[in-house]
Amino acid sequence: MLAQKAKSVQGYDPAKAKANYEKALVSWKAADAKWEKEKKGKRPRRPKFQQHPALSPNMPSAIYNGMIAPIVGYSSRGAIWYQGESNARGEGSNAYGELLECLIQDWRKRWGSNLSFYYVQIANFEKWSDKQGWVNVQDEMRRLLDDSNSKTGHIGMATINDIGHPTNIHPGNKKDVGQRLARWAFNQDYGMKDVVVSGPLYKSYAVKGSAIEITFEHATGLKSRDAKPLGSFEIAGADNQWKPAEAKIAGSKIVVSNKQVSNPTQARYAWKSNPTDANLVNGEGLPTSCFITK
């Protein structure tokens, strides 16, 4: 994604943009004058000038000088991050992990390589047009946590797909969010190694005949949050036809199956923008992040 952004900046031609705008403006004036006389249909919109891509608020680092540069140099033990909702659209949703990783690397260059970085996975939210994009960002965050901690450590993620609001993109429950972030700091920065940092996080899977066995990290005491059968698990074969899966707890693992899928190859969990039936938690009552086994 960053390469694409750089290409758009390098390929911008201000003279061409000006010529295109002036041409479109002439056409619009004629169409608008016609509309004024006839008053039929929707009034044509005035064209917008194509600004330089580097001036777009959606350009990575667009607000760096205003928001971050002034505080570089002040001492900091760590940072917390709760963003990502506006990235959950289109193809860009699959690049969120790349962007966030670059941000972490940049901040560690400025504050030191030992800067702790703890972030919040975006919450469950029903009222969103690109529901797949929403899940993509959630899963990008999960994958970044797995990849980054295997390399550098001191990166943590708070899963909150159980305390969001279906119609409010900024859910009001910030207490649980803060407490879940604090778990990472207590464990990683203050030496409280007995503090469980997260709910179950997908680690690996194995096909066992007509079932799939899923292994998790932070999985001590796996249980259903509401004492109901485990929900939000799905299973599919090579045809990618997803079916609801029956899920059973086997120690620190989950075994999923569906009689209609005799040769499963993949499984997923909470693969919705608002997975109301996602109820797998660990002994601390912390929720399981969405995941897909690929």
mmCIF file of N, CA and C in Angstrom, residues 14 18 23-24 26 33 40 100 123-124 140 149-150 165 176 179-180 198 203 205 211-212 256 273 276 282:
data_model
loop_
_atom_site.group_PDB
_atom_site.id
_atom_site.type_symbol
_atom_site.label_atom_id
_atom_site.label_comp_id
_atom_site.label_asym_id
_atom_site.label_seq_id
_atom_site.Cartn_x
_atom_site.Cartn_y
_atom_site.Cartn_z
ATOM 1 N N PRO A 14 0.642 18.565 -11.852
ATOM 2 C CA PRO A 14 -0.233 19.699 -11.548
ATOM 3 C C PRO A 14 -0.803 20.380 -12.783
ATOM 4 N N LYS A 18 -4.760 20.678 -13.560
ATOM 5 C CA LYS A 18 -5.388 21.979 -13.812
ATOM 6 C C LYS A 18 -6.168 21.955 -15.121
ATOM 7 N N LYS A 23 -11.395 21.852 -17.980
ATOM 8 C CA LYS A 23 -12.253 21.217 -18.979
ATOM 9 C C LYS A 23 -13.554 20.743 -18.346
ATOM 10 N N ALA A 24 -13.442 20.116 -17.182
ATOM 11 C CA ALA A 24 -14.632 19.636 -16.482
ATOM 12 C C ALA A 24 -15.505 20.795 -16.028
ATOM 13 N N VAL A 26 -15.906 23.716 -17.549
ATOM 14 C CA VAL A 26 -16.658 24.213 -18.707
ATOM 15 C C VAL A 26 -17.890 23.350 -18.951
ATOM 16 N N ALA A 33 -26.294 25.386 -16.349
ATOM 17 C CA ALA A 33 -27.154 26.396 -16.967
ATOM 18 C C ALA A 33 -28.409 25.744 -17.547
ATOM 19 N N LYS A 40 -34.945 19.887 -14.213
ATOM 20 C CA LYS A 40 -35.242 18.459 -14.308
ATOM 21 C C LYS A 40 -34.097 17.631 -13.713
ATOM 22 N N LEU A 100 0.325 -0.079 10.302
ATOM 23 C CA LEU A 100 0.538 0.002 11.743
ATOM 24 C C LEU A 100 1.950 -0.439 12.121
ATOM 25 N N ALA A 123 -13.684 -2.578 17.653
ATOM 26 C CA ALA A 123 -14.771 -3.293 18.319
ATOM 27 C C ALA A 123 -15.762 -3.885 17.325
ATOM 28 N N ASN A 124 -16.688 -4.664 17.852
ATOM 29 C CA ASN A 124 -17.795 -5.144 17.023
ATOM 30 C C ASN A 124 -18.692 -3.965 16.658
ATOM 31 N N GLU A 140 -6.098 -8.112 10.507
ATOM 32 C CA GLU A 140 -4.776 -7.526 10.280
ATOM 33 C C GLU A 140 -4.121 -7.177 11.612
ATOM 34 N N ASN A 149 5.413 -9.716 17.812
ATOM 35 C CA ASN A 149 5.943 -10.246 19.062
ATOM 36 C C ASN A 149 6.973 -11.340 18.833
ATOM 37 N N SER A 150 6.869 -12.007 17.680
ATOM 38 C CA SER A 150 7.876 -13.022 17.374
ATOM 39 C C SER A 150 9.209 -12.367 17.008
ATOM 40 N N HIS A 165 -20.694 -1.522 20.415
ATOM 41 C CA HIS A 165 -22.116 -1.201 20.257
ATOM 42 C C HIS A 165 -22.479 -1.385 18.788
ATOM 43 N N ASP A 176 -13.408 -1.148 30.418
ATOM 44 C CA ASP A 176 -12.880 -2.476 30.100
ATOM 45 C C ASP A 176 -11.752 -2.393 29.085
ATOM 46 N N GLN A 179 -8.670 -1.437 31.009
ATOM 47 C CA GLN A 179 -8.204 -2.531 31.865
ATOM 48 C C GLN A 179 -7.528 -3.627 31.048
ATOM 49 N N ARG A 180 -8.033 -3.868 29.848
ATOM 50 C CA ARG A 180 -7.418 -4.898 29.002
ATOM 51 C C ARG A 180 -6.060 -4.441 28.468
ATOM 52 N N SER A 198 -4.255 -11.488 27.621
ATOM 53 C CA SER A 198 -5.197 -11.499 26.502
ATOM 54 C C SER A 198 -6.164 -12.664 26.597
ATOM 55 N N LYS A 203 -3.406 -19.861 17.253
ATOM 56 C CA LYS A 203 -2.001 -20.223 17.083
ATOM 57 C C LYS A 203 -1.786 -21.137 15.886
ATOM 58 N N TYR A 205 -3.595 -24.897 13.544
ATOM 59 C CA TYR A 205 -4.701 -25.846 13.375
ATOM 60 C C TYR A 205 -4.186 -27.128 12.739
ATOM 61 N N ALA A 211 -12.855 -33.278 11.027
ATOM 62 C CA ALA A 211 -12.882 -32.156 11.968
ATOM 63 C C ALA A 211 -11.576 -31.368 11.878
ATOM 64 N N ILE A 212 -11.588 -30.196 12.466
ATOM 65 C CA ILE A 212 -10.384 -29.374 12.555
ATOM 66 C C ILE A 212 -10.131 -29.052 14.020
ATOM 67 N N VAL A 256 -13.719 -28.365 15.809
ATOM 68 C CA VAL A 256 -14.905 -27.919 15.072
ATOM 69 C C VAL A 256 -15.223 -28.886 13.940
ATOM 70 N N SER A 273 -18.694 -8.394 11.243
ATOM 71 C CA SER A 273 -18.416 -7.103 11.873
ATOM 72 C C SER A 273 -19.042 -7.011 13.258
ATOM 73 N N THR A 276 -22.405 -11.443 17.261
ATOM 74 C CA THR A 276 -23.153 -11.502 18.524
ATOM 75 C C THR A 276 -23.113 -12.877 19.184
ATOM 76 N N ASN A 282 -11.475 -17.212 27.857
ATOM 77 C CA ASN A 282 -10.597 -18.022 28.705
ATOM 78 C C ASN A 282 -11.027 -17.896 30.164
#
